[in-house]
Amino acid sequence: MTDCLVFNHHSLPFEHRNAAEEAVPGFLKICIEAKNTGLKTVLVDQTIDASWFRLELAPGYFWKNWHDQHQNGETRDLIRAFRSIATQSPFFNSDDIMEGADLYEVMFDGCKDYGALCAAAWHGSPLTSFETRPPWNDSPLQVNITRMNPETTKIENQNAEIQNFYSYSVFSQHLPELLEQRNVSISSGKEIVNRFEDLYPGVFLCGKATQQLNNWSASISILNQVKRSLLAISQFAQKWQTQGFVTYSLYFLRECGLAFQVSGESKTVGNNSALRREREFWLPSGRKEYFEQHVKMSAGYRLHFYPDNEKRQIYVGYIGPHLRLK
């Protein structure tokens, strides 16, 4: 799977304005969270306005109508986040054409004219559709692909499935898989730092953590444990921010997939000023806090973090070998 999501314009329009108006927030949420999983670009057909404003959602009702009505309301944060997502048009660039995209054909539901499905199959990407009517309210979509083998010039046929994110509930079923694929693709501590904001929303690096990741010298297996820990912590932080969780707790962290043991420090450490100072780090706000919560990974490695109950954010201050206990 590549790093893009294909917008299925064939699913529009809705029959009625009210149905379109209700569907847009869910569509925005899918695109935003898909970006966080690594699907950072939305491919749109060249017939679609790249600004989205002239996209007709229902007869006489356009994206701009919805945007102007809701830009200062409860969905303003969704709109702002969605507008930060990159779009690419047309579906196929010159490199794709050179590789044979113009000799690539997709048959679906007895029709070869669905360009969005052709793009999704070519790029190995999922679709995002509006839940308007059959067949766009189903997933996966079964297609037949016909292509010319560039080496043998023979025509080849194969059946394939295209995932169709027509609702947030469908998208959420694939979210763990998408996040795992993204995590596997990260191969260094420096890459984690460079992409941290997109990779782990709701989590912030401070203290020694940034330097430790940039200079990572431990094994890749430990780095994989770091990635899995950060992913689970980020999942918790995002739900915490949207009131999905009312407070920080180890139980909620486990619900978000954190498999490693997590604990606070002992009273012996907390009461020893020298040991406590090793676990104190400055927050971006300029306040120093005690990062006693820590994830216990293999080979004695620890990830120390601080849950800010006021801002509902998690700060990671240390990722490295076990700190002194005496």
Short mmCIF file of N, CA, C and O in Angstrom, two decimals, residues 64-159:
data_model
loop_
_atom_site.label_atom_id
_atom_site.label_comp_id
_atom_site.label_asym_id
_atom_site.label_seq_id
_atom_site.Cartn_x
_atom_site.Cartn_y
_atom_site.Cartn_z
N LYS A 64 -18.56 24.37 -0.91
CA LYS A 64 -18.43 25.74 -0.39
C LYS A 64 -19.63 26.13 0.45
O LYS A 64 -19.49 26.83 1.46
N ASN A 65 -20.83 25.68 0.07
CA ASN A 65 -22.02 25.96 0.87
C ASN A 65 -21.89 25.37 2.27
O ASN A 65 -22.19 26.03 3.28
N TRP A 66 -21.40 24.11 2.31
CA TRP A 66 -21.22 23.47 3.61
C TRP A 66 -20.12 24.18 4.40
O TRP A 66 -20.29 24.45 5.59
N HIS A 67 -19.02 24.48 3.75
CA HIS A 67 -17.88 25.12 4.41
C HIS A 67 -18.27 26.47 5.01
O HIS A 67 -17.97 26.76 6.17
N ASP A 68 -18.95 27.30 4.24
CA ASP A 68 -19.30 28.63 4.72
C ASP A 68 -20.27 28.56 5.89
O ASP A 68 -20.24 29.42 6.78
N GLN A 69 -21.09 27.54 5.92
CA GLN A 69 -22.07 27.40 6.99
C GLN A 69 -21.43 26.89 8.28
O GLN A 69 -21.86 27.24 9.38
N HIS A 70 -20.36 26.08 8.17
CA HIS A 70 -19.81 25.39 9.34
C HIS A 70 -18.41 25.82 9.75
O HIS A 70 -17.90 25.33 10.76
N GLN A 71 -17.78 26.73 9.03
CA GLN A 71 -16.38 27.04 9.30
C GLN A 71 -16.13 27.66 10.67
O GLN A 71 -15.02 27.58 11.20
N ASN A 72 -17.14 28.26 11.27
CA ASN A 72 -16.98 28.86 12.59
C ASN A 72 -17.75 28.10 13.67
O ASN A 72 -17.92 28.61 14.78
N GLY A 73 -18.20 26.91 13.34
CA GLY A 73 -18.97 26.13 14.29
C GLY A 73 -18.16 25.04 14.96
O GLY A 73 -16.93 25.12 15.06
N GLU A 74 -18.84 23.99 15.39
CA GLU A 74 -18.19 22.90 16.12
C GLU A 74 -17.19 22.14 15.26
O GLU A 74 -16.29 21.49 15.79
N THR A 75 -17.35 22.21 13.95
CA THR A 75 -16.46 21.44 13.05
C THR A 75 -15.28 22.28 12.55
O THR A 75 -14.55 21.83 11.67
N ARG A 76 -15.06 23.46 13.10
CA ARG A 76 -13.99 24.33 12.59
C ARG A 76 -12.62 23.67 12.71
O ARG A 76 -11.77 23.83 11.82
N ASP A 77 -12.38 22.91 13.79
CA ASP A 77 -11.08 22.23 13.93
C ASP A 77 -10.93 21.12 12.89
O ASP A 77 -9.82 20.90 12.37
N LEU A 78 -12.02 20.42 12.60
CA LEU A 78 -11.97 19.40 11.55
C LEU A 78 -11.65 20.03 10.21
O LEU A 78 -10.84 19.52 9.43
N ILE A 79 -12.29 21.16 9.92
CA ILE A 79 -12.07 21.85 8.65
C ILE A 79 -10.62 22.29 8.53
O ILE A 79 -9.98 22.11 7.49
N ARG A 80 -10.08 22.86 9.60
CA ARG A 80 -8.69 23.34 9.58
C ARG A 80 -7.73 22.18 9.34
O ARG A 80 -6.78 22.28 8.56
N ALA A 81 -7.97 21.05 10.03
CA ALA A 81 -7.09 19.89 9.87
C ALA A 81 -7.21 19.31 8.46
O ALA A 81 -6.20 18.91 7.86
N PHE A 82 -8.42 19.28 7.92
CA PHE A 82 -8.62 18.73 6.59
C PHE A 82 -7.91 19.57 5.53
O PHE A 82 -7.31 19.04 4.59
N ARG A 83 -7.94 20.88 5.69
CA ARG A 83 -7.33 21.75 4.70
C ARG A 83 -5.81 21.66 4.69
O ARG A 83 -5.15 22.13 3.75
N SER A 84 -5.24 21.04 5.72
CA SER A 84 -3.79 20.85 5.75
C SER A 84 -3.36 19.61 4.98
O SER A 84 -2.16 19.39 4.78
N ILE A 85 -4.33 18.79 4.55
CA ILE A 85 -4.01 17.56 3.83
C ILE A 85 -3.68 17.89 2.38
O ILE A 85 -4.42 18.63 1.71
N ALA A 86 -2.60 17.33 1.89
CA ALA A 86 -2.20 17.56 0.50
C ALA A 86 -3.12 16.81 -0.45
O ALA A 86 -3.56 15.70 -0.16
N THR A 87 -3.42 17.42 -1.59
CA THR A 87 -4.15 16.75 -2.65
C THR A 87 -3.28 16.67 -3.90
O THR A 87 -2.39 17.49 -4.10
N GLN A 88 -3.53 15.65 -4.68
CA GLN A 88 -2.77 15.47 -5.92
C GLN A 88 -3.73 15.16 -7.06
O GLN A 88 -4.61 14.31 -6.93
N SER A 89 -3.57 15.86 -8.16
CA SER A 89 -4.39 15.65 -9.35
C SER A 89 -3.50 15.84 -10.58
O SER A 89 -2.63 16.70 -10.59
N PRO A 90 -3.67 15.01 -11.60
CA PRO A 90 -4.65 13.93 -11.77
C PRO A 90 -4.24 12.67 -11.01
O PRO A 90 -3.25 12.68 -10.27
N PHE A 91 -4.99 11.61 -11.24
CA PHE A 91 -4.72 10.35 -10.56
C PHE A 91 -3.34 9.80 -10.91
O PHE A 91 -2.69 9.16 -10.09
N PHE A 92 -2.92 10.00 -12.16
CA PHE A 92 -1.67 9.40 -12.65
C PHE A 92 -0.71 10.49 -13.12
O PHE A 92 -1.09 11.35 -13.92
N ASN A 93 0.52 10.44 -12.62
CA ASN A 93 1.52 11.40 -13.07
C ASN A 93 2.33 10.80 -14.23
O ASN A 93 2.07 9.67 -14.68
N SER A 94 3.31 11.54 -14.70
CA SER A 94 4.08 11.09 -15.86
C SER A 94 4.82 9.78 -15.59
O SER A 94 4.96 8.94 -16.49
N ASP A 95 5.30 9.60 -14.36
CA ASP A 95 5.98 8.35 -14.02
C ASP A 95 5.03 7.16 -14.11
O ASP A 95 5.41 6.08 -14.57
N ASP A 96 3.78 7.36 -13.65
CA ASP A 96 2.78 6.29 -13.73
C ASP A 96 2.51 5.92 -15.19
O ASP A 96 2.40 4.73 -15.53
N ILE A 97 2.41 6.94 -16.04
CA ILE A 97 2.16 6.68 -17.46
C ILE A 97 3.33 5.91 -18.08
O ILE A 97 3.13 4.97 -18.85
N MET A 98 4.54 6.30 -17.71
CA MET A 98 5.72 5.61 -18.23
C MET A 98 5.74 4.15 -17.82
O MET A 98 6.21 3.28 -18.55
N GLU A 99 5.17 3.86 -16.64
CA GLU A 99 5.16 2.50 -16.12
C GLU A 99 3.98 1.69 -16.65
O GLU A 99 3.86 0.50 -16.33
N GLY A 100 3.09 2.32 -17.40
CA GLY A 100 2.01 1.56 -18.03
C GLY A 100 0.62 1.83 -17.51
O GLY A 100 -0.30 1.04 -17.78
N ALA A 101 0.41 2.93 -16.79
CA ALA A 101 -0.92 3.21 -16.25
C ALA A 101 -1.96 3.39 -17.35
O ALA A 101 -3.14 3.10 -17.15
N ASP A 102 -1.52 3.87 -18.52
CA ASP A 102 -2.47 4.06 -19.61
C ASP A 102 -2.87 2.74 -20.26
O ASP A 102 -3.80 2.68 -21.07
N LEU A 103 -2.19 1.65 -19.89
CA LEU A 103 -2.52 0.32 -20.40
C LEU A 103 -3.15 -0.54 -19.30
O LEU A 103 -3.18 -1.77 -19.40
N TYR A 104 -3.66 0.12 -18.29
CA TYR A 104 -4.18 -0.54 -17.09
C TYR A 104 -5.68 -0.27 -17.03
O TYR A 104 -6.12 0.88 -17.07
N GLU A 105 -6.48 -1.32 -16.91
CA GLU A 105 -7.93 -1.17 -16.97
C GLU A 105 -8.58 -1.95 -15.82
O GLU A 105 -8.16 -3.07 -15.51
N VAL A 106 -9.57 -1.33 -15.20
CA VAL A 106 -10.26 -1.97 -14.08
C VAL A 106 -11.75 -2.08 -14.39
O VAL A 106 -12.40 -1.08 -14.74
N MET A 107 -12.25 -3.29 -14.27
CA MET A 107 -13.67 -3.54 -14.48
C MET A 107 -14.34 -3.71 -13.12
O MET A 107 -13.89 -4.52 -12.30
N PHE A 108 -15.43 -2.94 -12.90
CA PHE A 108 -16.17 -3.08 -11.65
C PHE A 108 -17.66 -2.93 -11.95
O PHE A 108 -18.08 -1.99 -12.64
N ASP A 109 -18.42 -3.88 -11.44
CA ASP A 109 -19.88 -3.82 -11.59
C ASP A 109 -20.27 -3.69 -13.06
O ASP A 109 -21.21 -2.97 -13.40
N GLY A 110 -19.49 -4.36 -13.94
CA GLY A 110 -19.78 -4.36 -15.36
C GLY A 110 -19.39 -3.10 -16.09
O GLY A 110 -19.80 -2.90 -17.25
N CYS A 111 -18.60 -2.24 -15.46
CA CYS A 111 -18.25 -0.95 -16.05
C CYS A 111 -16.75 -0.70 -15.95
O CYS A 111 -16.11 -1.04 -14.95
N LYS A 112 -16.16 -0.09 -17.01
CA LYS A 112 -14.75 0.23 -17.03
C LYS A 112 -14.47 1.73 -16.85
O LYS A 112 -13.35 2.18 -17.00
N ASP A 113 -15.51 2.49 -16.53
CA ASP A 113 -15.39 3.95 -16.53
C ASP A 113 -15.18 4.56 -15.14
O ASP A 113 -15.33 5.77 -14.98
N TYR A 114 -14.85 3.74 -14.16
CA TYR A 114 -14.63 4.26 -12.81
C TYR A 114 -13.15 4.57 -12.62
O TYR A 114 -12.37 3.74 -12.17
N GLY A 115 -12.77 5.80 -12.94
CA GLY A 115 -11.37 6.19 -12.85
C GLY A 115 -10.80 6.11 -11.45
O GLY A 115 -9.62 5.79 -11.27
N ALA A 116 -11.63 6.39 -10.43
CA ALA A 116 -11.14 6.35 -9.05
C ALA A 116 -10.74 4.92 -8.66
O ALA A 116 -9.74 4.72 -7.96
N LEU A 117 -11.50 3.94 -9.11
CA LEU A 117 -11.16 2.55 -8.80
C LEU A 117 -9.90 2.12 -9.53
O LEU A 117 -9.09 1.36 -8.99
N CYS A 118 -9.74 2.60 -10.74
CA CYS A 118 -8.53 2.30 -11.50
C CYS A 118 -7.31 2.87 -10.77
O CYS A 118 -6.28 2.21 -10.64
N ALA A 119 -7.44 4.09 -10.27
CA ALA A 119 -6.34 4.73 -9.54
C ALA A 119 -6.04 3.99 -8.25
O ALA A 119 -4.87 3.77 -7.90
N ALA A 120 -7.08 3.58 -7.53
CA ALA A 120 -6.88 2.86 -6.27
C ALA A 120 -6.17 1.53 -6.51
O ALA A 120 -5.25 1.16 -5.76
N ALA A 121 -6.57 0.82 -7.55
CA ALA A 121 -5.94 -0.46 -7.85
C ALA A 121 -4.49 -0.26 -8.29
O ALA A 121 -3.59 -1.00 -7.89
N TRP A 122 -4.25 0.74 -9.13
CA TRP A 122 -2.89 1.01 -9.62
C TRP A 122 -1.94 1.37 -8.49
O TRP A 122 -0.83 0.86 -8.40
N HIS A 123 -2.39 2.25 -7.60
CA HIS A 123 -1.52 2.72 -6.51
C HIS A 123 -1.52 1.79 -5.29
O HIS A 123 -0.75 2.00 -4.36
N GLY A 124 -2.41 0.79 -5.29
CA GLY A 124 -2.51 -0.09 -4.13
C GLY A 124 -3.04 0.64 -2.92
O GLY A 124 -2.61 0.39 -1.79
N SER A 125 -3.99 1.55 -3.15
CA SER A 125 -4.50 2.43 -2.10
C SER A 125 -5.98 2.19 -1.84
O SER A 125 -6.71 1.74 -2.73
N PRO A 126 -6.46 2.54 -0.66
CA PRO A 126 -7.90 2.46 -0.39
C PRO A 126 -8.63 3.66 -0.98
O PRO A 126 -8.04 4.70 -1.27
N LEU A 127 -9.93 3.48 -1.14
CA LEU A 127 -10.82 4.57 -1.55
C LEU A 127 -11.42 5.23 -0.32
O LEU A 127 -11.58 4.59 0.73
N THR A 128 -11.82 6.49 -0.46
CA THR A 128 -12.73 7.08 0.50
C THR A 128 -13.93 7.59 -0.27
O THR A 128 -13.79 8.35 -1.23
N SER A 129 -15.11 7.11 0.11
CA SER A 129 -16.34 7.41 -0.62
C SER A 129 -17.35 8.04 0.33
O SER A 129 -17.22 7.98 1.55
N PHE A 130 -18.38 8.62 -0.26
CA PHE A 130 -19.55 9.01 0.52
C PHE A 130 -20.57 7.87 0.46
O PHE A 130 -20.72 7.22 -0.58
N GLU A 131 -21.24 7.64 1.56
CA GLU A 131 -22.20 6.54 1.66
C GLU A 131 -23.54 6.98 1.07
O GLU A 131 -24.50 7.28 1.78
N THR A 132 -23.59 7.01 -0.25
CA THR A 132 -24.78 7.52 -0.93
C THR A 132 -25.75 6.42 -1.34
O THR A 132 -26.95 6.50 -1.07
N ARG A 133 -25.23 5.38 -1.98
CA ARG A 133 -26.08 4.35 -2.57
C ARG A 133 -25.20 3.16 -2.95
O ARG A 133 -23.97 3.30 -3.02
N PRO A 134 -25.81 1.99 -3.22
CA PRO A 134 -25.01 0.86 -3.73
C PRO A 134 -24.40 1.24 -5.08
O PRO A 134 -25.03 1.96 -5.85
N PRO A 135 -23.20 0.79 -5.39
CA PRO A 135 -22.35 -0.14 -4.62
C PRO A 135 -21.38 0.55 -3.67
O PRO A 135 -20.51 -0.10 -3.10
N TRP A 136 -21.52 1.89 -3.51
CA TRP A 136 -20.51 2.64 -2.75
C TRP A 136 -20.66 2.51 -1.25
O TRP A 136 -19.85 3.05 -0.50
N ASN A 137 -21.69 1.82 -0.78
CA ASN A 137 -21.85 1.58 0.65
C ASN A 137 -21.48 0.13 0.99
O ASN A 137 -22.12 -0.52 1.81
N ASP A 138 -20.43 -0.34 0.34
CA ASP A 138 -19.95 -1.70 0.58
C ASP A 138 -18.42 -1.70 0.55
O ASP A 138 -17.80 -0.82 -0.06
N SER A 139 -17.82 -2.66 1.22
CA SER A 139 -16.36 -2.81 1.22
C SER A 139 -16.01 -4.22 1.68
O SER A 139 -16.66 -4.76 2.58
N PRO A 140 -15.00 -4.85 1.04
CA PRO A 140 -14.21 -4.34 -0.09
C PRO A 140 -14.98 -4.47 -1.40
O PRO A 140 -15.96 -5.21 -1.50
N LEU A 141 -14.50 -3.74 -2.41
CA LEU A 141 -15.08 -3.80 -3.74
C LEU A 141 -14.28 -4.79 -4.58
O LEU A 141 -13.06 -4.71 -4.64
N GLN A 142 -14.98 -5.72 -5.21
CA GLN A 142 -14.33 -6.75 -6.01
C GLN A 142 -14.17 -6.24 -7.44
O GLN A 142 -15.16 -5.88 -8.09
N VAL A 143 -12.94 -6.21 -7.94
CA VAL A 143 -12.68 -5.70 -9.28
C VAL A 143 -11.87 -6.71 -10.08
O VAL A 143 -11.25 -7.62 -9.52
N ASN A 144 -11.90 -6.54 -11.40
CA ASN A 144 -11.05 -7.33 -12.30
C ASN A 144 -10.10 -6.37 -13.00
O ASN A 144 -10.52 -5.37 -13.57
N ILE A 145 -8.82 -6.70 -12.96
CA ILE A 145 -7.78 -5.84 -13.53
C ILE A 145 -7.23 -6.47 -14.80
O ILE A 145 -6.89 -7.66 -14.83
N THR A 146 -7.16 -5.67 -15.85
CA THR A 146 -6.55 -6.09 -17.11
C THR A 146 -5.37 -5.17 -17.40
O THR A 146 -5.53 -3.94 -17.38
N ARG A 147 -4.21 -5.75 -17.63
CA ARG A 147 -3.04 -4.92 -17.92
C ARG A 147 -2.13 -5.64 -18.92
O ARG A 147 -2.16 -6.86 -19.02
N MET A 148 -1.32 -4.84 -19.58
CA MET A 148 -0.34 -5.42 -20.49
C MET A 148 0.99 -5.55 -19.76
O MET A 148 1.48 -4.57 -19.18
N ASN A 149 1.55 -6.75 -19.78
CA ASN A 149 2.87 -6.96 -19.19
C ASN A 149 3.90 -6.25 -20.06
O ASN A 149 4.05 -6.57 -21.24
N PRO A 150 4.62 -5.26 -19.51
CA PRO A 150 5.56 -4.47 -20.33
C PRO A 150 6.72 -5.30 -20.87
O PRO A 150 7.33 -4.91 -21.87
N GLU A 151 7.02 -6.43 -20.23
CA GLU A 151 8.15 -7.25 -20.69
C GLU A 151 7.74 -8.24 -21.77
O GLU A 151 8.47 -8.45 -22.75
N THR A 152 6.57 -8.85 -21.60
CA THR A 152 6.13 -9.87 -22.57
C THR A 152 5.10 -9.35 -23.56
O THR A 152 4.81 -10.02 -24.56
N THR A 153 4.54 -8.15 -23.27
CA THR A 153 3.47 -7.52 -24.06
C THR A 153 2.19 -8.36 -24.07
O THR A 153 1.28 -8.09 -24.86
N LYS A 154 2.11 -9.36 -23.19
CA LYS A 154 0.91 -10.18 -23.10
C LYS A 154 -0.12 -9.51 -22.19
O LYS A 154 0.23 -8.82 -21.24
N ILE A 155 -1.40 -9.74 -22.49
CA ILE A 155 -2.49 -9.20 -21.66
C ILE A 155 -2.70 -10.14 -20.47
O ILE A 155 -2.82 -11.36 -20.63
N GLU A 156 -2.70 -9.57 -19.27
CA GLU A 156 -2.87 -10.35 -18.05
C GLU A 156 -4.13 -9.88 -17.32
O GLU A 156 -4.46 -8.70 -17.31
N ASN A 157 -4.82 -10.84 -16.70
CA ASN A 157 -6.03 -10.54 -15.94
C ASN A 157 -5.88 -11.05 -14.51
O ASN A 157 -5.28 -12.12 -14.28
N GLN A 158 -6.40 -10.30 -13.57
CA GLN A 158 -6.41 -10.76 -12.18
C GLN A 158 -7.56 -10.11 -11.44
O GLN A 158 -8.02 -9.02 -11.78
N ASN A 159 -8.05 -10.82 -10.44
CA ASN A 159 -9.08 -10.28 -9.55
C ASN A 159 -8.42 -9.63 -8.35
O ASN A 159 -7.34 -10.05 -7.91
#
